[in-house]
Structure formats: structure tokens, C-alpha cells
PDB file of C-alpha atoms in Angstrom:
ATOM      1  CA  MET A   1     -50.702   8.564   8.578  1.00  0.00           C
ATOM      2  CA  ARG A   2     -47.140   8.113  10.081  1.00  0.00           C
ATOM      3  CA  ILE A   3     -46.373   4.887  11.951  1.00  0.00           C
ATOM      4  CA  TYR A   4     -43.183   4.793  13.962  1.00  0.00           C
ATOM      5  CA  ILE A   5     -41.500   1.368  14.369  1.00  0.00           C
ATOM      6  CA  ILE A   6     -39.453   1.296  17.739  1.00  0.00           C
ATOM      7  CA  GLY A   7     -37.279  -1.894  17.685  1.00  0.00           C
ATOM      8  CA  ASN A   8     -33.971  -2.637  18.774  1.00  0.00           C
ATOM      9  CA  ASP A   9     -32.033  -1.401  16.136  1.00  0.00           C
ATOM     10  CA  GLY A  10     -34.084   2.146  16.120  1.00  0.00           C
ATOM     11  CA  ILE A  11     -36.866   3.734  14.700  1.00  0.00           C
ATOM     12  CA  THR A  12     -38.372   3.282  11.185  1.00  0.00           C
ATOM     13  CA  LEU A  13     -40.995   5.403   9.623  1.00  0.00           C
ATOM     14  CA  CYS A  14     -43.886   3.820   7.864  1.00  0.00           C
ATOM     15  CA  ARG A  15     -46.672   5.560   5.870  1.00  0.00           C
ATOM     16  CA  GLU A  16     -48.825   2.741   5.556  1.00  0.00           C
ATOM     17  CA  PRO A  17     -50.218   0.388   8.469  1.00  0.00           C
ATOM     18  CA  LEU A  18     -48.404  -2.824   8.760  1.00  0.00           C
ATOM     19  CA  PRO A  19     -50.123  -6.232   9.017  1.00  0.00           C
ATOM     20  CA  ALA A  20     -47.815  -6.804  11.884  1.00  0.00           C
ATOM     21  CA  VAL A  21     -44.445  -6.028  13.540  1.00  0.00           C
ATOM     22  CA  ASN A  22     -41.607  -8.327  14.310  1.00  0.00           C
ATOM     23  CA  ALA A  23     -40.839  -9.653  17.930  1.00  0.00           C
ATOM     24  CA  GLY A  24     -39.520  -6.997  20.049  1.00  0.00           C
ATOM     25  CA  GLU A  25     -40.729  -4.108  17.911  1.00  0.00           C
ATOM     26  CA  ILE A  26     -43.585  -1.623  19.286  1.00  0.00           C
ATOM     27  CA  ALA A  27     -45.650   0.349  16.532  1.00  0.00           C
ATOM     28  CA  VAL A  28     -46.957   3.620  17.443  1.00  0.00           C
ATOM     29  CA  ALA A  29     -48.982   6.425  15.664  1.00  0.00           C
ATOM     30  CA  SER A  30     -49.960   8.825  18.187  1.00  0.00           C
ATOM     31  CA  ASN A  31     -48.591  10.235  21.424  1.00  0.00           C
ATOM     32  CA  GLU A  32     -51.085   8.341  23.502  1.00  0.00           C
ATOM     33  CA  GLU A  33     -49.911   5.001  21.897  1.00  0.00           C
ATOM     34  CA  LEU A  34     -46.532   5.933  22.926  1.00  0.00           C
ATOM     35  CA  HIS A  35     -47.642   6.662  26.638  1.00  0.00           C
ATOM     36  CA  ALA A  36     -49.214   3.276  26.388  1.00  0.00           C
ATOM     37  CA  ALA A  37     -46.322   1.221  24.849  1.00  0.00           C
ATOM     38  CA  ALA A  38     -44.466  -1.031  27.086  1.00  0.00           C
ATOM     39  CA  LEU A  39     -41.142   0.920  26.923  1.00  0.00           C
ATOM     40  CA  ASN A  40     -38.601   1.008  29.969  1.00  0.00           C
ATOM     41  CA  GLY A  41     -36.902   3.940  31.153  1.00  0.00           C
ATOM     42  CA  LYS A  42     -33.831   2.971  29.659  1.00  0.00           C
ATOM     43  CA  ARG A  43     -34.933   2.316  26.325  1.00  0.00           C
ATOM     44  CA  LEU A  44     -36.801   6.039  26.561  1.00  0.00           C
ATOM     45  CA  LEU A  45     -32.952   7.570  27.503  1.00  0.00           C
ATOM     46  CA  ALA A  46     -31.567   5.373  24.455  1.00  0.00           C
ATOM     47  CA  LEU A  47     -34.233   6.959  22.036  1.00  0.00           C
ATOM     48  CA  TRP A  48     -33.829  10.615  23.428  1.00  0.00           C
ATOM     49  CA  ASN A  49     -29.839  10.450  23.170  1.00  0.00           C
ATOM     50  CA  ALA A  50     -30.032   9.056  19.814  1.00  0.00           C
ATOM     51  CA  LEU A  51     -31.642  12.341  18.525  1.00  0.00           C
ATOM     52  CA  PRO A  52     -29.371  14.891  17.056  1.00  0.00           C
ATOM     53  CA  GLY A  53     -28.775  17.966  18.482  1.00  0.00           C
ATOM     54  CA  VAL A  54     -30.273  17.219  22.049  1.00  0.00           C
ATOM     55  CA  GLU A  55     -28.700  17.545  25.382  1.00  0.00           C
ATOM     56  CA  LYS A  56     -27.950  13.851  26.791  1.00  0.00           C
ATOM     57  CA  ARG A  57     -29.908  12.998  29.736  1.00  0.00           C
ATOM     58  CA  ARG A  58     -28.649  10.333  32.274  1.00  0.00           C
ATOM     59  CA  LYS A  59     -32.119  10.066  34.134  1.00  0.00           C
ATOM     60  CA  VAL A  60     -35.532   9.856  32.907  1.00  0.00           C
ATOM     61  CA  GLY A  61     -36.967  11.883  35.386  1.00  0.00           C
ATOM     62  CA  ASP A  62     -40.918  12.442  34.583  1.00  0.00           C
ATOM     63  CA  ARG A  63     -41.836   9.596  32.082  1.00  0.00           C
ATOM     64  CA  GLY A  64     -44.628  11.331  30.492  1.00  0.00           C
ATOM     65  CA  ALA A  65     -42.533  14.671  30.074  1.00  0.00           C
ATOM     66  CA  LEU A  66     -39.921  12.721  28.478  1.00  0.00           C
ATOM     67  CA  ILE A  67     -42.435  11.053  26.265  1.00  0.00           C
ATOM     68  CA  ASP A  68     -44.176  14.303  25.199  1.00  0.00           C
ATOM     69  CA  GLN A  69     -40.740  15.525  24.376  1.00  0.00           C
ATOM     70  CA  LEU A  70     -39.986  12.548  22.374  1.00  0.00           C
ATOM     71  CA  TRP A  71     -43.462  12.828  20.079  1.00  0.00           C
TER      72      TRP A  71
END
């Protein structure tokens, strides 16, 4: 199982469930959990723009579509 820990300093991939995450971090293991996560538009854009080889964005547009593309 892959679990992504989204924090202020980036994204970390874990293979095992963590007992707890640090303050300010969000753990997601599925597209549905990413949709439900409390990530604002600014944070979503930062995650997208940090991906290698993607066209940089200035606006979120359709939040759901952006999350699907991130996943």
C-alpha cells in the first residue's frame, strides 16, 4: 500500500501505515482521500507546479480535475 504524506516541505511516500502524522501533515492513500483532504487551492497549485515536466499553472480551475491529475 502506498501512503503519501503531504507536508509543508513536500511529499513523502511511505509503504506502511503510520501510527500518527505530524502537525500540519496530511496522509492520503487514495484518490478519494486526496479529494477529501483539506488542501486549499494555493497548496494544490504548489504540489502541481513541483511535479517535474508539467506545464506550470497559475490558477486551480476545476479543483476536482486537478486532484485527479495529481493522483
